[in-house]
Every structure is written in structure tokens, then in C-alpha cells.
JSON list of C-alpha atoms in Angstrom, two decimals:
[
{"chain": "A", "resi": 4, "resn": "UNK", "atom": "CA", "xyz": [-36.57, 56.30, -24.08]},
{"chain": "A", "resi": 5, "resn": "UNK", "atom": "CA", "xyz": [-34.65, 57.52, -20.87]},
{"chain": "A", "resi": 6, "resn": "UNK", "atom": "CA", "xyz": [-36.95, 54.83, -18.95]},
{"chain": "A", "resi": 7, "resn": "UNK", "atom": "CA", "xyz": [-36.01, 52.04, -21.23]},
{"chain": "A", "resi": 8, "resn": "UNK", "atom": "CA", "xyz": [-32.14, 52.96, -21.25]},
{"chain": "A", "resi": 9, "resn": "UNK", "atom": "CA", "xyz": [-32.22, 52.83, -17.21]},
{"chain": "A", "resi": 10, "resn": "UNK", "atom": "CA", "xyz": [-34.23, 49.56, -17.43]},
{"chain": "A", "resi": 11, "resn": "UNK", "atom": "CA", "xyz": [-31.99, 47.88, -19.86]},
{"chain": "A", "resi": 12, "resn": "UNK", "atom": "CA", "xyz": [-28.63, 49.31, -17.63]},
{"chain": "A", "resi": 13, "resn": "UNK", "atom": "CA", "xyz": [-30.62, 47.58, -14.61]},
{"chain": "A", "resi": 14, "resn": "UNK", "atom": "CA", "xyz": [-30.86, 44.47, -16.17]},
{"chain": "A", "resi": 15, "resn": "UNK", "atom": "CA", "xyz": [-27.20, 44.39, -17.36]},
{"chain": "A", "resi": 16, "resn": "UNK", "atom": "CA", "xyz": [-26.10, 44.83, -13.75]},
{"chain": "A", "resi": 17, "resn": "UNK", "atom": "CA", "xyz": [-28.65, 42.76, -12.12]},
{"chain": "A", "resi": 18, "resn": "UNK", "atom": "CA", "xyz": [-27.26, 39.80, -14.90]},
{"chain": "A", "resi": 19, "resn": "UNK", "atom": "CA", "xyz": [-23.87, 40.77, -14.19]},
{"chain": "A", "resi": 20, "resn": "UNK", "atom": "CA", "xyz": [-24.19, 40.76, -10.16]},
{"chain": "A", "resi": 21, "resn": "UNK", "atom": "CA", "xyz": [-26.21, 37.47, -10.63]},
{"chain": "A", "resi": 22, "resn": "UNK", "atom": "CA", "xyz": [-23.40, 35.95, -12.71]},
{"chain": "A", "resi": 23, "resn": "UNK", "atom": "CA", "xyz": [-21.15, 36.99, -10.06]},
{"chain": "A", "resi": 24, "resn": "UNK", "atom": "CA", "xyz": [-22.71, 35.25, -7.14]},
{"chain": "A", "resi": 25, "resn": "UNK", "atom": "CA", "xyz": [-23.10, 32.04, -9.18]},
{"chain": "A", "resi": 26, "resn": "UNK", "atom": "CA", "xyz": [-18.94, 31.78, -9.74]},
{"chain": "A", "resi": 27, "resn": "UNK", "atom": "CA", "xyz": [-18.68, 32.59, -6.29]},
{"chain": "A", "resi": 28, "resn": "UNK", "atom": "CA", "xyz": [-20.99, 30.34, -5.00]},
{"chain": "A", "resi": 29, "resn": "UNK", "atom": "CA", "xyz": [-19.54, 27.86, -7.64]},
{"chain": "A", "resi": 30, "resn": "UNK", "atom": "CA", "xyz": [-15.58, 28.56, -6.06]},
{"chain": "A", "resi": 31, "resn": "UNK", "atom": "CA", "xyz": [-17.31, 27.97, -2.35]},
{"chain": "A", "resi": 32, "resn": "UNK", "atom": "CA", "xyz": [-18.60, 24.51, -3.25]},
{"chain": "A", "resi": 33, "resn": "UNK", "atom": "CA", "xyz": [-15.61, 23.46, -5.09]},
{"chain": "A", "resi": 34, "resn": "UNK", "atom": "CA", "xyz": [-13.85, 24.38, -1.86]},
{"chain": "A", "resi": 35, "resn": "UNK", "atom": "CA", "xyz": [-15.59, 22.59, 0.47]},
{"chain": "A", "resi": 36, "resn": "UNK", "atom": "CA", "xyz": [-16.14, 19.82, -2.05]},
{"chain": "A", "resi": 37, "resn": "UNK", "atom": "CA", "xyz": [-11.87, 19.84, -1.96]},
{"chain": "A", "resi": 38, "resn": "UNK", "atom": "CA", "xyz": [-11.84, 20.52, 2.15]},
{"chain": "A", "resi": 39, "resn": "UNK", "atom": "CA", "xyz": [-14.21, 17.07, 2.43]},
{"chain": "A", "resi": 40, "resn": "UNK", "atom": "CA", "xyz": [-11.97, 15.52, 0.24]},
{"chain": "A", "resi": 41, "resn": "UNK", "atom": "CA", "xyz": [-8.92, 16.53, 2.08]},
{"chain": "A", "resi": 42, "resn": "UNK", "atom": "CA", "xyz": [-10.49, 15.75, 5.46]},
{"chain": "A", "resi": 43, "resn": "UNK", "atom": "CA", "xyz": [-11.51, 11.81, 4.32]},
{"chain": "A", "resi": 44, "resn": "UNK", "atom": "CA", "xyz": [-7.74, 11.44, 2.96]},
{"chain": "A", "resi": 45, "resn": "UNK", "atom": "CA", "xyz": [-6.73, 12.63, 5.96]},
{"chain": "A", "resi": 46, "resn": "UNK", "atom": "CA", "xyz": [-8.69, 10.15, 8.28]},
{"chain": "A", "resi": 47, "resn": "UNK", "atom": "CA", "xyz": [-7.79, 7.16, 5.92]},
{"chain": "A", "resi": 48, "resn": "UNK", "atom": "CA", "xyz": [-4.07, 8.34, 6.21]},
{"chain": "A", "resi": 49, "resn": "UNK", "atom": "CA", "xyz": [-4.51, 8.82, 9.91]},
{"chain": "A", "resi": 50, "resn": "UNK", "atom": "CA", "xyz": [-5.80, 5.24, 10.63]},
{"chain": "A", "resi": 51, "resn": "UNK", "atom": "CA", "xyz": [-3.64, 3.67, 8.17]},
{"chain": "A", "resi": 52, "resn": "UNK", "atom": "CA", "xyz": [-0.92, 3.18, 10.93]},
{"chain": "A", "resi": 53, "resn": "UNK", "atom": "CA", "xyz": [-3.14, 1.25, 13.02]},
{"chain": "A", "resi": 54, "resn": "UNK", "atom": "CA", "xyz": [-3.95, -0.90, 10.10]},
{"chain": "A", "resi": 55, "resn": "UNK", "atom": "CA", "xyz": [-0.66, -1.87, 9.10]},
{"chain": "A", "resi": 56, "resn": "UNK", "atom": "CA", "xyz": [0.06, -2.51, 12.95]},
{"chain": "A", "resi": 57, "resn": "UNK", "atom": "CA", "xyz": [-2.57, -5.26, 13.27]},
{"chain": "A", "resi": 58, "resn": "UNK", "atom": "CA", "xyz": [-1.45, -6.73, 9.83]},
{"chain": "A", "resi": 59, "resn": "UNK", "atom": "CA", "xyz": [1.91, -6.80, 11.08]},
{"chain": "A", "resi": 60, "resn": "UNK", "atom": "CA", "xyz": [1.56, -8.17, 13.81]},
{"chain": "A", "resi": 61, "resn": "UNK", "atom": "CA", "xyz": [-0.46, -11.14, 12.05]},
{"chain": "A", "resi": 62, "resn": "UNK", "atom": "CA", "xyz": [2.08, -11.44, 9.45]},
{"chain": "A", "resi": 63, "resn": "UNK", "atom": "CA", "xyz": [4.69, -12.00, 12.37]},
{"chain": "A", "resi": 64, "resn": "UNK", "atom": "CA", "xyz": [2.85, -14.47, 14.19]},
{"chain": "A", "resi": 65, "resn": "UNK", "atom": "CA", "xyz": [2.13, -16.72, 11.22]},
{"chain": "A", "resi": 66, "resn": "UNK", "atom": "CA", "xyz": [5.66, -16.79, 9.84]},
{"chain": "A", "resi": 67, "resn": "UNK", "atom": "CA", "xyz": [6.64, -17.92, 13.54]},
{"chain": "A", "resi": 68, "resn": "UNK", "atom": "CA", "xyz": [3.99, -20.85, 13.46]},
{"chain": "A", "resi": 69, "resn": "UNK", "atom": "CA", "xyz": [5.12, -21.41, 9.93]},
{"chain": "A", "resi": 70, "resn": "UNK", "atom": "CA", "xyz": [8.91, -21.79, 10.43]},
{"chain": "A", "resi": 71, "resn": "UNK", "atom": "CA", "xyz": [8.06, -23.78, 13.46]},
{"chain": "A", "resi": 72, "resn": "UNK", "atom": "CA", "xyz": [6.04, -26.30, 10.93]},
{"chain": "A", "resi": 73, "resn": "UNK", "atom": "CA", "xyz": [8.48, -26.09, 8.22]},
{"chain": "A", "resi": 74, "resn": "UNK", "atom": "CA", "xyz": [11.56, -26.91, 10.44]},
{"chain": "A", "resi": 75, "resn": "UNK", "atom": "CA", "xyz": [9.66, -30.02, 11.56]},
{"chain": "A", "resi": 76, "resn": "UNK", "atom": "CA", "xyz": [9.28, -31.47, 7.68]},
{"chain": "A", "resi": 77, "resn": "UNK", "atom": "CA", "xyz": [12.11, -29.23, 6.05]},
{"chain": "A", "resi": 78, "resn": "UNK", "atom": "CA", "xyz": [14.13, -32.68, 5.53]},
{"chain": "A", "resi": 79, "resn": "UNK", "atom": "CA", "xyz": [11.89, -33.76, 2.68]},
{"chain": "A", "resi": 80, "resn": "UNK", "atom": "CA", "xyz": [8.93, -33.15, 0.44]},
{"chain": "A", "resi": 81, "resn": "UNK", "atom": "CA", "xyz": [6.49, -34.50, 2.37]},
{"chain": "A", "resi": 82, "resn": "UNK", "atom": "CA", "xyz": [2.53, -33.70, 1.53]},
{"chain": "A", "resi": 83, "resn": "UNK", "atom": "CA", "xyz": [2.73, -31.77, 4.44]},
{"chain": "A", "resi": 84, "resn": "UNK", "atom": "CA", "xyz": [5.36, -29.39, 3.66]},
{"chain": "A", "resi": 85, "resn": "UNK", "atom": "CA", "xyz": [4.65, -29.18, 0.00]},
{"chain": "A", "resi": 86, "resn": "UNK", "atom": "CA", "xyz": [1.09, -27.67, 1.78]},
{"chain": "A", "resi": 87, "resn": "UNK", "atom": "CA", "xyz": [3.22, -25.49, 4.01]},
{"chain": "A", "resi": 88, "resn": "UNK", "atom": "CA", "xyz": [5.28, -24.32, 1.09]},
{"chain": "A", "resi": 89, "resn": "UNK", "atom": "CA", "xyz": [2.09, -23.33, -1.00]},
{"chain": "A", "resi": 90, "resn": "UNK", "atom": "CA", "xyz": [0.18, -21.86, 2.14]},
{"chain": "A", "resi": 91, "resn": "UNK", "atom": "CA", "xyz": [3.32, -19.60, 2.54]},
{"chain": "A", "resi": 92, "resn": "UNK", "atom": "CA", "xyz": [2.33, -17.50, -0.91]},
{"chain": "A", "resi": 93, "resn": "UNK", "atom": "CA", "xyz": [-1.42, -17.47, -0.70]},
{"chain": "A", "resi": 94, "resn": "UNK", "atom": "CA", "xyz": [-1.28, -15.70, 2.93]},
{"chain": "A", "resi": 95, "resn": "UNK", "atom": "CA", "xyz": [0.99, -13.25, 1.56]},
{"chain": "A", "resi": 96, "resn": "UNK", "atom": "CA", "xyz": [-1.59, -12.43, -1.22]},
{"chain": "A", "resi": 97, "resn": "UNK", "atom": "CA", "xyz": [-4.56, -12.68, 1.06]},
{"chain": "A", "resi": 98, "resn": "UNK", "atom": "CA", "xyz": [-2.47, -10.38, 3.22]},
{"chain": "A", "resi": 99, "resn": "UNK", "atom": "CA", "xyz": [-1.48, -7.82, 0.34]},
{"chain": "A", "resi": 100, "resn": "UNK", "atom": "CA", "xyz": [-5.02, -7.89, -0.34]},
{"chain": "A", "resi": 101, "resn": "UNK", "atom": "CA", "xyz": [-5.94, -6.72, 3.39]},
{"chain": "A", "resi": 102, "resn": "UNK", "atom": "CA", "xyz": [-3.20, -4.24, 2.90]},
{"chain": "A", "resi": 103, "resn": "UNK", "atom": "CA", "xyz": [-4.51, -2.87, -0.25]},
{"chain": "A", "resi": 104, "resn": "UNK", "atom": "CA", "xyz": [-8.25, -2.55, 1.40]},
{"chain": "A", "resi": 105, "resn": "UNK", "atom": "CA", "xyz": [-7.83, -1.46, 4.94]},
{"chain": "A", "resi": 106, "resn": "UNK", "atom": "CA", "xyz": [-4.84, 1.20, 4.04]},
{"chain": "A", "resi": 107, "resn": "UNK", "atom": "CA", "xyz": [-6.65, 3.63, 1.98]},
{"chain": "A", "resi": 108, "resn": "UNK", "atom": "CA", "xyz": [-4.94, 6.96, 1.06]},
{"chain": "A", "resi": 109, "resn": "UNK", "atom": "CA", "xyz": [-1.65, 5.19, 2.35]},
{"chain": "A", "resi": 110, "resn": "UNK", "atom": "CA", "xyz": [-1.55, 2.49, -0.01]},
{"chain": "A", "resi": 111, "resn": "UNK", "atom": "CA", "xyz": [0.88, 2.16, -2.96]},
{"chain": "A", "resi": 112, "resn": "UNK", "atom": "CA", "xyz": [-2.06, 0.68, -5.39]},
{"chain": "A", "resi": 113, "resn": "UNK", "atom": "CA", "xyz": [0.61, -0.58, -8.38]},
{"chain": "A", "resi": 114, "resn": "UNK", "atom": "CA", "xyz": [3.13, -2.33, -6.17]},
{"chain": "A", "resi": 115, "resn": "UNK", "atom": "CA", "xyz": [0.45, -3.89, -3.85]},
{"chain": "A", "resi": 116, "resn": "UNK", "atom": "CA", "xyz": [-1.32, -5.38, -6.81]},
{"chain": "A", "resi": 117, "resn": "UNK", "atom": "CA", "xyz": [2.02, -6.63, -8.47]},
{"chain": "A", "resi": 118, "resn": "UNK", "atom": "CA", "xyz": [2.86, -8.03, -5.44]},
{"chain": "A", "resi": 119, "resn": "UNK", "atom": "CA", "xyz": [-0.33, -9.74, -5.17]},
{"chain": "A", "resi": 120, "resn": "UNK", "atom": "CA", "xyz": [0.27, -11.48, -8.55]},
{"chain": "A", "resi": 121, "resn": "UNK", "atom": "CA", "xyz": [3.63, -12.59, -8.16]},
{"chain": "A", "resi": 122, "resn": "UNK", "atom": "CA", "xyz": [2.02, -14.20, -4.75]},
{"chain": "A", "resi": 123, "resn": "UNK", "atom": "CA", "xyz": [-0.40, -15.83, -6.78]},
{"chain": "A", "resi": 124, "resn": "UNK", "atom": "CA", "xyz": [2.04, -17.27, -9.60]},
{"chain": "A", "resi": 125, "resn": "UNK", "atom": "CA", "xyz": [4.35, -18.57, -6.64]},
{"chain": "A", "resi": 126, "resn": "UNK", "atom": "CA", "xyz": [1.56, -20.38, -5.20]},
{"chain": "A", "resi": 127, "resn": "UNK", "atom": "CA", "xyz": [0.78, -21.94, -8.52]},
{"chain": "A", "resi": 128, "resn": "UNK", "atom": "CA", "xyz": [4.97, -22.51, -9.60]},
{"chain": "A", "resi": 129, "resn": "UNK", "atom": "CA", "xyz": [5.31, -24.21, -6.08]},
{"chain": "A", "resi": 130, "resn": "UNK", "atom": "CA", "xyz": [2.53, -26.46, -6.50]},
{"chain": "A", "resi": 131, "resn": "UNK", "atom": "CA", "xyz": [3.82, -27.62, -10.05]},
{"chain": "A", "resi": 132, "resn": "UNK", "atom": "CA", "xyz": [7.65, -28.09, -9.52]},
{"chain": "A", "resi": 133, "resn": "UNK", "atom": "CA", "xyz": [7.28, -30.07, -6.24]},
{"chain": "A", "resi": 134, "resn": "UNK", "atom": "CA", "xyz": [7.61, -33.30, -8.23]},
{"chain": "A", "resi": 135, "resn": "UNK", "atom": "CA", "xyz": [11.04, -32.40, -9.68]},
{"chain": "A", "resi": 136, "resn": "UNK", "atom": "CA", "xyz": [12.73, -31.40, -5.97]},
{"chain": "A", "resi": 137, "resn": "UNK", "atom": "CA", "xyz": [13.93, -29.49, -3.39]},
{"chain": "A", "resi": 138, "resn": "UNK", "atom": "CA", "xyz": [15.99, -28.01, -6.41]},
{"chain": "A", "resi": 139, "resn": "UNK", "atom": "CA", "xyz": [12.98, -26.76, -7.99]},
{"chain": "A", "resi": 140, "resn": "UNK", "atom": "CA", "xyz": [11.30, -25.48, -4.80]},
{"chain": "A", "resi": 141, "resn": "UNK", "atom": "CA", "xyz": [13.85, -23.12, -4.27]},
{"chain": "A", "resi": 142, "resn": "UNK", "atom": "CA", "xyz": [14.69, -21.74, -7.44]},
{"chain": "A", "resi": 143, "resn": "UNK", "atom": "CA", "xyz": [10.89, -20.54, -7.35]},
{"chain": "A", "resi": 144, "resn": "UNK", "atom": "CA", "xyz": [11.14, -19.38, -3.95]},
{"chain": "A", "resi": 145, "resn": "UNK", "atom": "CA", "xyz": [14.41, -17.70, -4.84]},
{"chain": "A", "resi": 146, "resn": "UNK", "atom": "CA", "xyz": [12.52, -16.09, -7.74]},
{"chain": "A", "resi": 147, "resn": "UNK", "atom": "CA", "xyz": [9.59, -14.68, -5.52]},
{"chain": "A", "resi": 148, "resn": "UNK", "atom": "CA", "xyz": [12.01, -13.84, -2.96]},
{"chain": "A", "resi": 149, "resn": "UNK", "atom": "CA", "xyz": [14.01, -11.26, -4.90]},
{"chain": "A", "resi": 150, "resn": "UNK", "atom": "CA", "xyz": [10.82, -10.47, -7.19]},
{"chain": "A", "resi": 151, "resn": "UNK", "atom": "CA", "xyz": [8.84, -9.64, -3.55]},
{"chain": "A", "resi": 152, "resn": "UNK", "atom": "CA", "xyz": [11.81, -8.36, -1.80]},
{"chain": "A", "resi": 153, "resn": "UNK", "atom": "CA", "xyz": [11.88, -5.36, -4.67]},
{"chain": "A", "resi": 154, "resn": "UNK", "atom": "CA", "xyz": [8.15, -4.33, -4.21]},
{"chain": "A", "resi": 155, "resn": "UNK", "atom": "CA", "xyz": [8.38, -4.71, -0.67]},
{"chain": "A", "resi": 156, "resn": "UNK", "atom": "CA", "xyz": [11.80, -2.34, -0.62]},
{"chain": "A", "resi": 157, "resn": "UNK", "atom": "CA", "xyz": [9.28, 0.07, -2.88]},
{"chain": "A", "resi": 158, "resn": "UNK", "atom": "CA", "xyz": [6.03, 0.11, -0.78]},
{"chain": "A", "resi": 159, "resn": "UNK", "atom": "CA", "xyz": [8.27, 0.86, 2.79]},
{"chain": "A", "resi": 160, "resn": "UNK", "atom": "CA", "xyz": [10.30, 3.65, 0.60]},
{"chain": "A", "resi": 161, "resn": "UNK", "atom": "CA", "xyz": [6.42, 5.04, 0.00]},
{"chain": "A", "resi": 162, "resn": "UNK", "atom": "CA", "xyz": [5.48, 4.43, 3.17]},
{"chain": "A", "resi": 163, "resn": "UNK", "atom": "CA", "xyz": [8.13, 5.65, 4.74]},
{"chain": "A", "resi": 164, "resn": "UNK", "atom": "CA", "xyz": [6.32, 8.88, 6.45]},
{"chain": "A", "resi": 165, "resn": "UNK", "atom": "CA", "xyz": [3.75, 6.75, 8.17]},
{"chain": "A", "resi": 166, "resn": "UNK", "atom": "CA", "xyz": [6.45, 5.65, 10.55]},
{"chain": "A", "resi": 167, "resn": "UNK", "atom": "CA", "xyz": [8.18, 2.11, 11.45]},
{"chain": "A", "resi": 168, "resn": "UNK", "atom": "CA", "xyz": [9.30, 1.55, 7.66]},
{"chain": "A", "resi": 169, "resn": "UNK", "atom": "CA", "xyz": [13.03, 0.86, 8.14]},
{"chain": "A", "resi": 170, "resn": "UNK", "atom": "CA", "xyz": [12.45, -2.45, 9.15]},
{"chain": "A", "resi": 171, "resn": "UNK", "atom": "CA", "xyz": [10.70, -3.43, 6.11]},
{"chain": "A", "resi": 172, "resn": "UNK", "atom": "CA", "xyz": [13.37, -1.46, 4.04]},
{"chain": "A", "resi": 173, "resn": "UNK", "atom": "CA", "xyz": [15.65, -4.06, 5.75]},
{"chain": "A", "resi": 174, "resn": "UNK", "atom": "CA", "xyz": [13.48, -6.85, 4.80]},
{"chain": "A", "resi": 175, "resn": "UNK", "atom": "CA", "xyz": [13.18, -6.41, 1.01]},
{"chain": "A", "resi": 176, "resn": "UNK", "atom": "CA", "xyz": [16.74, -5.48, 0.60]},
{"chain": "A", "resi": 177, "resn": "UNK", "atom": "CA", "xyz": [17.81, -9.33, 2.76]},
{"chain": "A", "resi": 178, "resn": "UNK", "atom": "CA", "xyz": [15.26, -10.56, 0.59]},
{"chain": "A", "resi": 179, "resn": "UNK", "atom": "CA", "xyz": [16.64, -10.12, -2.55]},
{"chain": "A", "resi": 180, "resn": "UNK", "atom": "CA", "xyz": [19.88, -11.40, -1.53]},
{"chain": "A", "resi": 181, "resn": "UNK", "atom": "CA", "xyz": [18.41, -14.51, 0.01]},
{"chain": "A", "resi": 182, "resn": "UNK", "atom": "CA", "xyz": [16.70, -15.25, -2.78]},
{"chain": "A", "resi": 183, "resn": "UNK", "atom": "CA", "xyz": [19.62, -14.84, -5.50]},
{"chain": "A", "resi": 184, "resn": "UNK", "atom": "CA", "xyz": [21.14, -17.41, -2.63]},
{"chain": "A", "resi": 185, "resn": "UNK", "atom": "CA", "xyz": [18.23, -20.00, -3.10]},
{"chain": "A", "resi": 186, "resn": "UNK", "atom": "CA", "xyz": [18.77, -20.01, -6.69]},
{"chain": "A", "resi": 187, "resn": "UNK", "atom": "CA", "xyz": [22.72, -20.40, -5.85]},
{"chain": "A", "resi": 188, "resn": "UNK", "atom": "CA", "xyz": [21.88, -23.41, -3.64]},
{"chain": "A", "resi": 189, "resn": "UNK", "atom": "CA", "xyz": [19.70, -24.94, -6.19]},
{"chain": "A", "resi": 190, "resn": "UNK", "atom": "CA", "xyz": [22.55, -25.75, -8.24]},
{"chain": "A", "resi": 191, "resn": "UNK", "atom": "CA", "xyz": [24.65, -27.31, -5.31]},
{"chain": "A", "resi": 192, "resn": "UNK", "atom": "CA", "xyz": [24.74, -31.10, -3.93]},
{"chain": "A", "resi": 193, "resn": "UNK", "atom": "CA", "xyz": [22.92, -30.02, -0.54]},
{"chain": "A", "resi": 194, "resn": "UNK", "atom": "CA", "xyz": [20.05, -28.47, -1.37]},
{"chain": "A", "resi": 195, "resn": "UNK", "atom": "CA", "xyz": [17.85, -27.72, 1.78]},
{"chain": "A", "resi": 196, "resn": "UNK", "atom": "CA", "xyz": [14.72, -26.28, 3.08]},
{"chain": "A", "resi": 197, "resn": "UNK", "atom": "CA", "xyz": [16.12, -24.75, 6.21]},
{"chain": "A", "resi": 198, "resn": "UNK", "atom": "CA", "xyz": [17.31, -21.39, 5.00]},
{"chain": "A", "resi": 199, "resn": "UNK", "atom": "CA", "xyz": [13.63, -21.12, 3.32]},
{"chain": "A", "resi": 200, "resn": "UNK", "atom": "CA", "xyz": [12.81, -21.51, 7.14]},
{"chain": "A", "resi": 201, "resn": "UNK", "atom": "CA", "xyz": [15.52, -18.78, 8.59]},
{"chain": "A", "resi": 202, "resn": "UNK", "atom": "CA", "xyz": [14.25, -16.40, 5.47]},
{"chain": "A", "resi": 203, "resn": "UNK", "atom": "CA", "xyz": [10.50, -16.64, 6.94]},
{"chain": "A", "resi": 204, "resn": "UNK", "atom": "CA", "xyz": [11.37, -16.45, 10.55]},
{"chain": "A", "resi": 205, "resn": "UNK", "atom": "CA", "xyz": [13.60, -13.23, 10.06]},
{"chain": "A", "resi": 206, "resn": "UNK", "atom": "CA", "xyz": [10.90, -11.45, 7.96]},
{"chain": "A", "resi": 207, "resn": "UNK", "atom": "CA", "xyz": [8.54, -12.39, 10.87]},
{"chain": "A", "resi": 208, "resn": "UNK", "atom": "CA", "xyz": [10.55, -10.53, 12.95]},
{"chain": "A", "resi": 209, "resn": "UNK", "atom": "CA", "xyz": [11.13, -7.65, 10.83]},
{"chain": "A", "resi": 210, "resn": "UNK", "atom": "CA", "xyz": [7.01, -7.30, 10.74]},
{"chain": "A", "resi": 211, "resn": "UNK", "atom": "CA", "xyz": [6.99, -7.13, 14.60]},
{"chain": "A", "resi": 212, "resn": "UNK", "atom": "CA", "xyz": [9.74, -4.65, 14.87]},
{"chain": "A", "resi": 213, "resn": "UNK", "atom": "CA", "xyz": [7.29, -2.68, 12.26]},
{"chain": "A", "resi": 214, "resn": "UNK", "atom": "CA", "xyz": [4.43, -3.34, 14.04]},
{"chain": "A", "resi": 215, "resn": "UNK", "atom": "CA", "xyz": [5.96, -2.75, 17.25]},
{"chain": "A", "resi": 216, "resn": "UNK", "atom": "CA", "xyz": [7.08, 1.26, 15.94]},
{"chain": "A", "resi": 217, "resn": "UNK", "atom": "CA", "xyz": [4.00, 1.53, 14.20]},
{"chain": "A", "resi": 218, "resn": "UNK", "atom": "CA", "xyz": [1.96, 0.79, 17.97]},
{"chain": "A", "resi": 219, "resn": "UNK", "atom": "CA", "xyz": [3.99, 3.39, 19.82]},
{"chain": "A", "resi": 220, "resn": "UNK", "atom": "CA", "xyz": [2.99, 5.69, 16.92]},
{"chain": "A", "resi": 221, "resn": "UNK", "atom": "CA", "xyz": [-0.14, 5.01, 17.43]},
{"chain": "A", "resi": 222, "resn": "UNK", "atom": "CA", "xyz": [-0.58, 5.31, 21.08]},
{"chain": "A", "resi": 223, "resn": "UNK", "atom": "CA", "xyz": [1.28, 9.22, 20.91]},
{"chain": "A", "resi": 224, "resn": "UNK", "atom": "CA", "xyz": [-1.27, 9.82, 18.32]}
]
């Protein structure tokens, strides 16, 4: 009987002890699953300056050809310019899309991908109210323009630890003014493409003076 009761007290420990090491083991792989975690946000956080640098930068250099293209046909509708004025939206979704892809743990998912649609339905209200204007052209511009100036002011305010974001703050905040002036100028007798050109050219320069902060970061990393 004595045997049995010192068996049975074994076993109770031996259970007990063996529970034990399974919730600790258990705690020690939930931590390291968590520390892996951690260290791949990290690196995705880490490289997402570089990322935005090199978008930047590409984002600057085509609204410079851009304007330069635009100012050439800004006069008119012309097929060519009514091309330029629908390019102008589809790079800024193909480049929300490299934005959304390339920045990882940095990237503001809901904004991106709103900003990605209203790119897309400029694209498409461009290419329909051509035939009624210049009128037309830049009330939908001057919808985007404060639409995409919002986001934009959102995704910098989010970003704004990663470095070189005051520029862009800058940029959405002009943006929604110039837009609500597009849709002012709409209405007038001199409607004109040319500030649609200025409004490109200075957020082309606001993306290098990004870029250019986000490189020095970069280089002292």
C-alpha cells in the first residue's frame, strides 16, 4: 500500500514537472516566434527609407519630363496632351502600388490603397471629360488634387519617423489648395493648363527634397 502511495505521489510530480517544462518550453517558442517577428519588421522598417528614396527620386524626375511635355501642348487639347494628362494618374497608381510593395512594415496599407483608387478613377474621369474642355479637365484634376493631397498629408503624418516627411506634408497641404483653385478656374473665361503644369513641377520638387533627406538618412545609417 505504502509502495503504491509513493508510486502514485511519483507520478503526480513527474506529470506536474512534465507539464511544467511544456508551458515553459511553450513561453520560449512564443518568444522567439515574437523576437523573429520583431527582427523581420525591423529590417522591412530599416530598408523602407531606401525604398522611398529611389521612388522619390523617380517620381521627381518624371513630373520634370512631364511638365516639360505638358508646357509644350498646355495651349490646347491636343491627342497628345489629353495622353499626357491621363499618363499623369496611372504613374501615380503604378507608383502607389510600388510604394505599397517595396515599403513593408512602413507602409500606411488604407491610405495607399485609397490613393491608388482615386488614381485609377482620375485616369478614367480624364479620359471621358476631354471632349467637353479644358473646363472639364480641371475640375477633375482639381478633384484628385485635393482628394490626393489629403491622403498624401496622411501617409507623410505616418511616416513621419522614417525621416524627410515635411516636404511631403508641404505637398498635400499646396495640393489641396491648388486643387480647390482648379475647380475655381474652371468656372472663369481663361481656363488654362499651365498651373496643372506649375502643380506637377512643384510636387516634383517636393519628392526630391524628400528623397534628397531620405539619402542622407540613409548614408548615416
Amino acid at each position: 500500500m505504502a509502495q503504491a502511495l509513493v508510486y502514485r505521489s511519483f507520478c503526480l510530480v513527474d506529470a506536474a514537472l512534465t507539464s511544467e517544462v511544456d508551458r515553459r518550453d511553450g513561453r520560449i517558442t512564443a518568444l522567439a516566434d515574437r523576437k523573429k517577428d520583431l527582427m523581420s519588421s525591423s529590417i522591412q522598417v530599416a530598408g523602407a527609407p531606401k525604398g522611398l528614396r529611389d521612388l522619390y527620386y523617380a517620381r521627381f524626375g518624371f513630373a520634370v519630363v512631364w511638365a516639360v511635355l505638358m508646357l509644350l501642348t498646355a495651349s490646347t487639347l491636343t491627342p497628345v496632351s489629353i495622353a499626357l494628362l491621363v499618363v499623369y494618374p496611372l504613374f501615380d497608381f503604378a507608383a502607389a502600388v510600388v510604394d505599397f510593395r517595396s515599403s513593408g512594415a512602413a507602409r500606411p496599407r488604407v491610405p495607399l490603397c485609397i490613393n491608388m483608387a482615386l488614381s485609377l478613377l482620375t485616369a478614367v474621369g480624364l479620359a471621358v471629360v476631354v471632349s467637353s474642355g479644358i473646363a472639364g479637365v480641371l475640375r477633375v484634376w482639381g478633384a484628385w488634387a485635393i482628394a490626393a493631397g489629403g491622403v498624401q498629408l496622411i501617409v507623410a503624418i505616418l511616416r513621419r519617423r522614417l525621416g524627410g516627411q515635411w516636404a511631403m506634408i508641404l505637398s498635400g497641404g499646396i495640393s489641396t489648395l491648388a486643387g480647390a483653385s482648379f475647380i475655381v478656374q474652371a468656372g472663369g473665361a481663361n481656363a488654362s493648363l499651365t498651373n496643372v503644369v506649375g502643380y506637377a513641377a512643384l510636387g516634383g520638387v517636393f519628392f526630391l527634397v524628400s528623397a534628397i533627406r531620405l539619402h542622407r538618412r540613409v548614408v548615416d545609417a
